[in-house]
Amino acid sequence: SPGPITEQFTLNFTITNLRFTTDLGTPNSAKFSSTEKIMQHYIDPLLQKSSIGPYFTGCKVIGFRSGRHRDITGIDAVCSYNVSLAKFDREKVYHELSTMTNGVTKLGHYSLEKNSLYVNG
C-alpha cells in the first residue's frame, strides 16, 4: 500500500536580532547548517503544538535572506504534513503561530519583526 500522502506549505518570518552574513546565505556552509538546526529547534515544536501537530512531519529551512538592515534576517522554510489525515487551514495555523510567538514578537531568544509571519504567503 502507498505511504502517507504529504503536502507542503511555506513558512516565512523575519528575525530582527540575527545578523545576516554572506555565509548565512550560502546553503551548505557551516553557518547556514548550524543556524538551520537552531531554527528548526524553534519552529518544529510550535507546529507540533498547533492544530496540525498530529499530522505535522517537519520543516526544512531552505533559505536565509538579508533584511532591510544587516541585523535583520528573513527565514524561509518548507513544512510538510500528512494530508490524508487533516485538512490544512492556513489562517488557523497562522493565528496559532501568531499566538505562540507572542503576537509575532518572540521565537525563543530571537525577536521577530511584527507582521513578518507568512504561512503559504
PDB file of C-alpha atoms in Angstrom:
ATOM      1  CA  SER A   1       0.000   0.000   0.000  1.00  0.00           C
ATOM      2  CA  PRO A   2       1.218   3.518  -0.692  1.00  0.00           C
ATOM      3  CA  GLY A   3       2.649   5.536   2.179  1.00  0.00           C
ATOM      4  CA  PRO A   4       1.016   8.602   3.672  1.00  0.00           C
ATOM      5  CA  ILE A   5       0.318  11.462   1.311  1.00  0.00           C
ATOM      6  CA  THR A   6       2.125  14.602   2.383  1.00  0.00           C
ATOM      7  CA  GLU A   7       1.674  18.160   1.253  1.00  0.00           C
ATOM      8  CA  GLN A   8       3.894  21.125   1.827  1.00  0.00           C
ATOM      9  CA  PHE A   9       3.344  24.692   2.912  1.00  0.00           C
ATOM     10  CA  THR A  10       5.741  27.583   3.275  1.00  0.00           C
ATOM     11  CA  LEU A  11       6.577  29.445   6.435  1.00  0.00           C
ATOM     12  CA  ASN A  12       8.339  32.819   6.274  1.00  0.00           C
ATOM     13  CA  PHE A  13       9.268  35.251   9.020  1.00  0.00           C
ATOM     14  CA  THR A  14      11.909  37.844   9.863  1.00  0.00           C
ATOM     15  CA  ILE A  15      14.212  37.890  12.876  1.00  0.00           C
ATOM     16  CA  THR A  16      15.399  41.313  13.991  1.00  0.00           C
ATOM     17  CA  ASN A  17      18.312  40.178  16.165  1.00  0.00           C
ATOM     18  CA  LEU A  18      20.064  37.742  13.831  1.00  0.00           C
ATOM     19  CA  ARG A  19      22.795  39.396  11.788  1.00  0.00           C
ATOM     20  CA  PHE A  20      22.744  38.362   8.138  1.00  0.00           C
ATOM     21  CA  THR A  21      26.119  37.399   6.684  1.00  0.00           C
ATOM     22  CA  THR A  22      27.042  36.094   3.249  1.00  0.00           C
ATOM     23  CA  ASP A  23      27.855  32.633   4.630  1.00  0.00           C
ATOM     24  CA  LEU A  24      24.380  32.515   6.205  1.00  0.00           C
ATOM     25  CA  GLY A  25      23.005  32.993   2.689  1.00  0.00           C
ATOM     26  CA  THR A  26      25.135  30.155   1.323  1.00  0.00           C
ATOM     27  CA  PRO A  27      23.434  26.740   1.568  1.00  0.00           C
ATOM     28  CA  ASN A  28      25.710  24.010   2.947  1.00  0.00           C
ATOM     29  CA  SER A  29      28.043  26.498   4.664  1.00  0.00           C
ATOM     30  CA  ALA A  30      28.784  25.776   8.315  1.00  0.00           C
ATOM     31  CA  LYS A  31      26.919  28.941   9.384  1.00  0.00           C
ATOM     32  CA  PHE A  32      23.867  28.028   7.262  1.00  0.00           C
ATOM     33  CA  SER A  33      23.780  24.470   8.638  1.00  0.00           C
ATOM     34  CA  SER A  34      24.124  25.440  12.295  1.00  0.00           C
ATOM     35  CA  THR A  35      21.546  28.247  12.024  1.00  0.00           C
ATOM     36  CA  GLU A  36      19.177  25.943  10.131  1.00  0.00           C
ATOM     37  CA  LYS A  37      19.304  23.445  13.024  1.00  0.00           C
ATOM     38  CA  ILE A  38      18.650  26.208  15.562  1.00  0.00           C
ATOM     39  CA  MET A  39      15.640  27.500  13.601  1.00  0.00           C
ATOM     40  CA  GLN A  40      14.197  24.013  13.265  1.00  0.00           C
ATOM     41  CA  HIS A  41      14.670  23.572  17.021  1.00  0.00           C
ATOM     42  CA  TYR A  42      12.267  26.509  17.494  1.00  0.00           C
ATOM     43  CA  ILE A  43       9.889  26.011  14.533  1.00  0.00           C
ATOM     44  CA  ASP A  44       9.076  22.292  14.755  1.00  0.00           C
ATOM     45  CA  PRO A  45       7.810  22.340  18.381  1.00  0.00           C
ATOM     46  CA  LEU A  46       5.486  25.250  17.589  1.00  0.00           C
ATOM     47  CA  LEU A  47       3.891  23.384  14.726  1.00  0.00           C
ATOM     48  CA  GLN A  48       3.721  20.193  16.776  1.00  0.00           C
ATOM     49  CA  LYS A  49       1.617  22.118  19.317  1.00  0.00           C
ATOM     50  CA  SER A  50      -0.656  23.559  16.621  1.00  0.00           C
ATOM     51  CA  SER A  51      -3.853  22.090  15.206  1.00  0.00           C
ATOM     52  CA  ILE A  52      -1.822  20.226  12.563  1.00  0.00           C
ATOM     53  CA  GLY A  53       0.538  18.833  15.210  1.00  0.00           C
ATOM     54  CA  PRO A  54      -0.641  15.224  14.963  1.00  0.00           C
ATOM     55  CA  TYR A  55      -0.212  15.383  11.168  1.00  0.00           C
ATOM     56  CA  PHE A  56       2.923  17.532  11.041  1.00  0.00           C
ATOM     57  CA  THR A  57       6.003  15.773   9.658  1.00  0.00           C
ATOM     58  CA  GLY A  58       8.644  18.522   9.859  1.00  0.00           C
ATOM     59  CA  CYS A  59      10.108  21.680   8.368  1.00  0.00           C
ATOM     60  CA  LYS A  60      13.212  22.300   6.328  1.00  0.00           C
ATOM     61  CA  VAL A  61      14.782  25.744   6.329  1.00  0.00           C
ATOM     62  CA  ILE A  62      15.519  26.454   2.692  1.00  0.00           C
ATOM     63  CA  GLY A  63      16.992  29.911   2.902  1.00  0.00           C
ATOM     64  CA  PHE A  64      18.086  32.936   4.828  1.00  0.00           C
ATOM     65  CA  ARG A  65      17.849  36.378   3.265  1.00  0.00           C
ATOM     66  CA  SER A  66      19.049  39.819   4.154  1.00  0.00           C
ATOM     67  CA  GLY A  67      16.528  42.168   5.695  1.00  0.00           C
ATOM     68  CA  ARG A  68      16.394  45.934   5.399  1.00  0.00           C
ATOM     69  CA  HIS A  69      19.297  46.223   7.855  1.00  0.00           C
ATOM     70  CA  ARG A  70      22.274  43.917   8.455  1.00  0.00           C
ATOM     71  CA  ASP A  71      20.896  42.854  11.830  1.00  0.00           C
ATOM     72  CA  ILE A  72      17.703  41.530  10.251  1.00  0.00           C
ATOM     73  CA  THR A  73      17.438  38.108   8.627  1.00  0.00           C
ATOM     74  CA  GLY A  74      14.500  36.604   6.768  1.00  0.00           C
ATOM     75  CA  ILE A  75      13.837  32.887   7.182  1.00  0.00           C
ATOM     76  CA  ASP A  76      12.180  30.704   4.545  1.00  0.00           C
ATOM     77  CA  ALA A  77      11.062  27.176   5.395  1.00  0.00           C
ATOM     78  CA  VAL A  78       9.065  24.436   3.713  1.00  0.00           C
ATOM     79  CA  CYS A  79       6.975  22.329   6.075  1.00  0.00           C
ATOM     80  CA  SER A  80       5.105  19.076   5.497  1.00  0.00           C
ATOM     81  CA  TYR A  81       2.060  17.382   6.938  1.00  0.00           C
ATOM     82  CA  ASN A  82       0.052  14.240   6.257  1.00  0.00           C
ATOM     83  CA  VAL A  83      -2.806  15.442   4.062  1.00  0.00           C
ATOM     84  CA  SER A  84      -4.737  12.194   4.261  1.00  0.00           C
ATOM     85  CA  LEU A  85      -5.366  12.833   7.964  1.00  0.00           C
ATOM     86  CA  ALA A  86      -6.086  16.552   8.080  1.00  0.00           C
ATOM     87  CA  LYS A  87      -7.190  19.496   6.011  1.00  0.00           C
ATOM     88  CA  PHE A  88      -4.710  22.357   6.126  1.00  0.00           C
ATOM     89  CA  ASP A  89      -6.249  25.622   7.307  1.00  0.00           C
ATOM     90  CA  ARG A  90      -3.681  28.334   6.556  1.00  0.00           C
ATOM     91  CA  GLU A  91      -5.476  31.031   8.538  1.00  0.00           C
ATOM     92  CA  LYS A  92      -5.909  28.829  11.607  1.00  0.00           C
ATOM     93  CA  VAL A  93      -2.239  27.804  11.586  1.00  0.00           C
ATOM     94  CA  TYR A  94      -1.196  31.454  11.134  1.00  0.00           C
ATOM     95  CA  HIS A  95      -3.299  32.558  14.115  1.00  0.00           C
ATOM     96  CA  GLU A  96      -1.973  29.718  16.267  1.00  0.00           C
ATOM     97  CA  LEU A  97       1.642  30.552  15.398  1.00  0.00           C
ATOM     98  CA  SER A  98       0.971  34.237  15.985  1.00  0.00           C
ATOM     99  CA  THR A  99      -0.354  33.461  19.465  1.00  0.00           C
ATOM    100  CA  MET A 100       2.527  31.081  20.268  1.00  0.00           C
ATOM    101  CA  THR A 101       5.084  33.742  19.291  1.00  0.00           C
ATOM    102  CA  ASN A 102       3.503  36.450  21.470  1.00  0.00           C
ATOM    103  CA  GLY A 103       1.857  38.266  18.583  1.00  0.00           C
ATOM    104  CA  VAL A 104       4.760  37.582  16.216  1.00  0.00           C
ATOM    105  CA  THR A 105       7.358  39.142  18.509  1.00  0.00           C
ATOM    106  CA  LYS A 106       9.365  36.250  20.038  1.00  0.00           C
ATOM    107  CA  LEU A 107      10.777  32.939  18.854  1.00  0.00           C
ATOM    108  CA  GLY A 108      12.890  31.559  21.670  1.00  0.00           C
ATOM    109  CA  HIS A 109      15.537  34.202  22.349  1.00  0.00           C
ATOM    110  CA  TYR A 110      15.026  35.750  18.905  1.00  0.00           C
ATOM    111  CA  SER A 111      12.915  38.832  18.276  1.00  0.00           C
ATOM    112  CA  LEU A 112      10.521  38.694  15.356  1.00  0.00           C
ATOM    113  CA  GLU A 113       9.599  41.592  13.141  1.00  0.00           C
ATOM    114  CA  LYS A 114       5.923  42.287  13.730  1.00  0.00           C
ATOM    115  CA  ASN A 115       3.782  41.438  10.666  1.00  0.00           C
ATOM    116  CA  SER A 116       6.564  39.315   9.137  1.00  0.00           C
ATOM    117  CA  LEU A 117       4.928  35.910   9.592  1.00  0.00           C
ATOM    118  CA  TYR A 118       3.511  34.306   6.456  1.00  0.00           C
ATOM    119  CA  VAL A 119       2.018  30.850   6.153  1.00  0.00           C
ATOM    120  CA  ASN A 120       1.749  29.855   2.490  1.00  0.00           C
ATOM    121  CA  GLY A 121       2.187  33.548   1.733  1.00  0.00           C
TER     122      GLY A 121
END
